[in-house]
XYZ file of C-alpha atoms in Angstrom:
329
model
C 195.453 59.455 122.674
C 196.908 56.015 121.931
C 196.569 54.809 118.360
C 193.870 52.199 118.029
C 193.237 49.783 115.133
C 191.170 46.689 114.915
C 193.286 43.518 115.038
C 190.634 40.895 114.464
C 188.902 40.237 111.155
C 185.298 41.348 110.790
C 182.462 40.376 108.529
C 182.413 42.152 105.122
C 178.610 42.073 105.116
C 177.530 45.573 103.953
C 174.189 45.316 105.734
C 173.217 48.639 107.321
C 171.448 46.988 110.214
C 173.937 44.327 111.256
C 176.143 44.809 114.287
C 179.266 43.827 112.410
C 181.838 45.209 109.980
C 184.016 48.302 110.355
C 183.819 50.074 113.689
C 183.883 53.668 112.444
C 181.439 53.439 109.488
C 178.377 55.652 109.735
C 175.266 53.463 109.309
C 171.640 53.462 110.548
C 172.705 50.676 112.878
C 176.388 51.334 113.785
C 178.582 48.599 115.271
C 179.138 49.016 118.974
C 182.651 49.281 120.388
C 183.219 46.307 122.648
C 185.228 46.352 125.895
C 186.361 43.371 127.892
C 187.310 44.494 131.424
C 189.867 42.530 133.464
C 188.047 43.050 136.716
C 190.692 41.841 139.188
C 193.454 44.054 137.835
C 191.141 47.069 137.885
C 190.091 46.447 141.491
C 193.736 45.991 142.597
C 194.628 49.461 141.327
C 191.750 51.772 142.314
C 191.384 55.029 140.376
C 188.141 56.795 141.226
C 188.341 59.440 138.438
C 189.180 56.938 135.714
C 186.441 54.557 136.925
C 183.873 57.389 136.890
C 184.798 58.520 133.373
C 184.987 55.010 131.913
C 181.703 53.885 133.524
C 180.051 57.058 132.276
C 181.186 56.458 128.696
C 180.202 52.782 128.875
C 176.678 53.878 129.763
C 176.023 55.058 126.229
C 174.140 52.741 123.895
C 177.080 52.564 121.484
C 179.334 50.790 123.991
C 179.137 47.146 125.006
C 181.062 45.787 127.940
C 181.815 42.419 129.505
C 183.884 41.552 132.591
C 186.191 38.600 133.202
C 187.859 37.275 136.357
C 190.960 35.324 135.428
C 191.365 33.762 138.871
C 188.040 31.988 138.541
C 188.827 29.604 135.706
C 186.695 26.543 136.320
C 188.128 23.044 136.034
C 184.973 21.196 135.014
C 181.632 21.917 133.383
C 179.747 21.122 136.662
C 181.750 23.473 138.832
C 179.853 26.633 139.765
C 176.455 24.905 139.986
C 176.418 24.606 143.789
C 174.408 26.742 146.164
C 177.524 28.637 147.216
C 178.425 29.621 143.651
C 175.224 30.062 141.596
C 177.203 30.093 138.310
C 178.062 32.787 135.809
C 176.349 36.184 136.045
C 175.022 38.173 133.155
C 177.615 40.243 131.389
C 180.430 37.935 132.443
C 182.899 35.814 130.475
C 183.456 32.441 132.172
C 186.429 30.170 131.311
C 186.504 26.426 131.840
C 189.680 24.378 131.564
C 188.754 21.376 129.394
C 192.311 20.218 128.709
C 191.580 16.858 130.399
C 188.960 16.177 127.727
C 191.323 16.650 124.759
C 190.931 13.927 122.152
C 193.454 12.488 119.733
C 192.684 15.178 117.135
C 192.660 18.147 119.506
C 195.270 20.845 119.280
C 198.222 20.262 121.640
C 198.456 22.126 124.930
C 195.740 23.612 127.160
C 192.272 24.198 125.865
C 189.560 26.356 127.406
C 185.837 26.753 126.887
C 184.581 30.371 127.074
C 180.943 31.226 127.743
C 179.093 34.558 127.719
C 175.734 34.808 129.408
C 173.132 37.577 129.479
C 171.300 39.541 126.815
C 173.331 41.869 124.615
C 170.951 44.066 122.530
C 171.903 45.563 119.200
C 170.642 48.619 117.292
C 168.764 46.456 114.812
C 166.599 45.295 117.789
C 168.133 41.798 117.763
C 169.554 40.313 120.978
C 172.480 38.014 121.508
C 171.444 35.834 124.460
C 174.528 33.689 124.928
C 177.669 32.535 123.143
C 180.495 30.046 123.635
C 183.626 28.836 121.910
C 187.084 27.374 122.380
C 190.536 28.853 123.007
C 193.731 26.854 122.392
C 196.582 29.288 123.207
C 199.538 26.919 123.006
C 201.216 28.468 119.913
C 200.974 31.960 121.474
C 202.245 30.663 124.781
C 205.432 29.316 123.163
C 206.100 32.599 121.335
C 205.343 34.716 124.418
C 207.592 32.740 126.790
C 210.585 33.761 124.644
C 209.446 37.369 124.492
C 208.841 37.528 128.239
C 212.235 35.994 129.026
C 213.922 38.774 127.000
C 211.905 41.598 128.563
C 211.858 40.301 132.161
C 215.421 39.071 132.650
C 215.370 39.660 136.389
C 212.184 37.650 137.022
C 212.402 34.035 138.062
C 210.889 31.535 135.606
C 208.525 30.164 138.241
C 207.248 33.719 138.876
C 207.065 34.674 135.214
C 205.169 31.611 133.858
C 201.794 32.230 135.594
C 201.881 35.881 134.584
C 202.553 34.928 130.953
C 199.815 32.276 131.038
C 197.322 34.821 132.408
C 198.249 37.524 129.878
C 198.084 35.216 126.869
C 194.815 33.584 127.941
C 193.252 37.002 128.520
C 194.356 38.258 125.096
C 193.279 35.148 123.241
C 189.923 35.149 124.973
C 189.375 38.764 123.897
C 190.145 37.791 120.300
C 187.925 34.745 120.484
C 184.847 36.677 121.641
C 185.613 39.343 119.018
C 186.054 42.351 121.336
C 187.856 45.544 120.375
C 189.573 46.552 123.642
C 190.755 44.653 126.709
C 190.896 46.977 129.651
C 193.562 45.716 132.096
C 195.948 47.311 134.575
C 198.230 44.262 134.819
C 201.769 45.114 133.758
C 202.220 41.962 131.709
C 199.004 42.732 129.828
C 198.799 46.421 129.050
C 201.655 48.023 130.980
C 205.268 48.591 130.064
C 205.909 44.889 129.542
C 202.997 44.378 127.141
C 203.648 40.677 126.756
C 200.339 39.974 124.992
C 200.567 41.754 121.629
C 197.779 39.964 119.707
C 195.017 42.118 121.206
C 194.377 45.778 121.967
C 195.113 45.749 125.657
C 194.861 49.184 127.256
C 194.618 50.678 130.730
C 191.599 52.647 131.902
C 193.371 55.941 131.166
C 194.118 54.809 127.607
C 190.623 53.403 127.043
C 188.797 56.656 127.917
C 190.019 58.763 124.907
C 189.583 55.773 122.511
C 185.947 55.286 123.534
C 185.293 59.047 123.519
C 186.787 59.322 120.010
C 184.609 56.431 118.791
C 181.515 58.178 120.174
C 182.433 61.375 118.389
C 182.809 59.439 115.141
C 179.232 58.190 115.667
C 178.089 61.838 116.253
C 177.687 61.369 119.987
C 179.339 64.225 121.851
C 179.318 63.618 125.647
C 179.220 66.588 128.028
C 181.196 66.977 131.191
C 180.719 65.720 133.834
C 180.306 62.211 132.490
C 178.614 59.731 134.806
C 176.651 56.459 134.400
C 173.398 58.225 135.362
C 173.819 61.365 133.225
C 174.240 60.751 129.509
C 174.181 64.321 128.284
C 175.270 65.268 124.769
C 175.655 68.460 122.749
C 175.909 69.390 119.074
C 179.153 69.000 117.152
C 179.898 72.692 116.652
C 179.444 73.539 120.272
C 181.477 70.532 121.407
C 184.537 71.414 119.381
C 184.382 75.110 120.298
C 184.174 74.208 123.964
C 187.141 71.860 123.453
C 189.148 74.730 121.952
C 188.399 76.879 125.009
C 189.289 73.986 127.340
C 192.632 73.454 125.591
C 193.480 77.169 125.435
C 191.752 79.004 128.337
C 193.398 82.287 127.306
C 191.090 82.476 124.307
C 188.214 83.508 126.608
C 190.136 86.553 127.726
C 191.284 87.401 124.217
C 187.715 87.115 122.880
C 186.344 89.287 125.725
C 188.951 91.983 125.119
C 188.212 92.010 121.390
C 184.463 92.346 122.042
C 185.025 95.284 124.476
C 187.398 96.968 122.070
C 185.035 96.498 119.112
C 182.201 98.216 121.070
C 184.302 101.180 122.175
C 186.380 101.523 118.985
C 184.428 100.552 115.861
C 187.588 100.686 113.817
C 188.888 97.712 115.834
C 186.005 95.368 114.693
C 188.490 93.507 112.509
C 190.240 92.144 115.613
C 186.978 90.535 116.757
C 186.435 88.889 113.397
C 189.957 87.589 113.363
C 189.480 86.180 116.826
C 186.349 84.300 115.738
C 188.260 83.118 112.628
C 191.070 81.711 114.711
C 188.633 79.879 117.074
C 186.875 78.422 114.027
C 190.112 77.244 112.490
C 191.209 75.580 115.725
C 187.838 73.897 115.875
C 188.217 72.564 112.359
C 191.712 71.360 113.236
C 190.362 69.281 116.103
C 187.699 67.810 113.808
C 190.377 67.034 111.193
C 192.419 65.248 113.920
C 189.436 63.090 114.796
C 188.893 62.272 111.125
C 192.527 61.355 110.664
C 192.489 59.059 113.748
C 189.349 57.367 112.428
C 190.887 56.884 108.973
C 194.024 55.363 110.509
C 192.050 53.062 112.807
C 189.361 51.983 110.357
C 189.376 48.720 108.500
C 191.900 49.176 105.682
C 189.732 49.066 102.605
C 190.800 50.972 99.457
C 188.480 53.869 100.471
C 189.963 54.017 103.970
C 193.543 54.072 102.577
C 192.531 56.856 100.154
C 191.102 58.933 103.052
C 194.259 58.306 105.078
C 196.528 59.522 102.294
C 194.310 62.534 101.656
C 194.551 63.618 105.308
C 198.332 63.079 105.280
C 198.964 65.063 102.079
C 196.635 67.974 102.734
C 198.468 71.309 103.301
C 198.316 72.315 106.946
C 199.561 75.077 109.123
C 200.755 73.872 112.571
C 199.850 75.797 115.710
C 200.992 74.802 119.185
C 198.091 74.338 121.624
C 198.783 73.547 125.330
C 198.061 69.898 126.203
C 197.460 69.081 122.518
C 200.767 69.743 120.799
C 200.840 70.842 117.179
C 197.485 70.700 115.362
C 196.868 71.378 111.676
C 194.695 74.192 110.380
């Protein structure tokens, strides 16, 4: 799982019913995790399994998503009002280039108007109907041109410039609308190049464990198979025990042998109790890992830093689990 931490500042309002503040805090009305999906890059690189899992996780009430199409940046406020193009759809971020309307006191460089349409309900029963704002990415463009030139030495400047412009505008738009993750498959956004570093830009494969971890922190434990039409959950104890069995399939055989031996040889009952103890300790190790990831990714208040240090300094015993690496007990 890729490390995730909020990059944008949030409200410090301690209200228990406001969809704001720290992402991982347990409240009666938790803040939703917000995903901005770069639709064109996702369509260009089809991945049926990743799409199914991500769409299934996005179907839970704790997840809020918007889509954006970077190739459809409008050039005037009136564009998109014709019969051919009925305008922005619900759940879509629309960008309009308003650089031509810059005044003498405007920031230098390009300027864009972003608009979000559609109802976005919150747990406190309030609804955000629409929102808009401005993006002036010129300072980030100047910094990113130098970074891109160093990382993409073999690319021609004419070929590199539109890719940089797109990546920076996407990242700055995600920051402006206050979203946690930008899901993009474009190389200059979330791939190996990672030109845009001012936002949490991830691929679909990287977004899935982040969203799943957030749901677990909100005590929502999805069951497999995950799909948009089936939002099944289970209790915490059963979820982590099933995760232990999924990570180490041999435990099933070991547990079965211990149960058979305990029935035929009563003196061997200690092996069964030790097997259950090991499974329980592995389960607690997975829960501790989730708690550590939440402490590292949470807003860095004094309490969060104290939790982080407590997890780091606690005595652990490391055990190697297939597909998980070393986990602490």
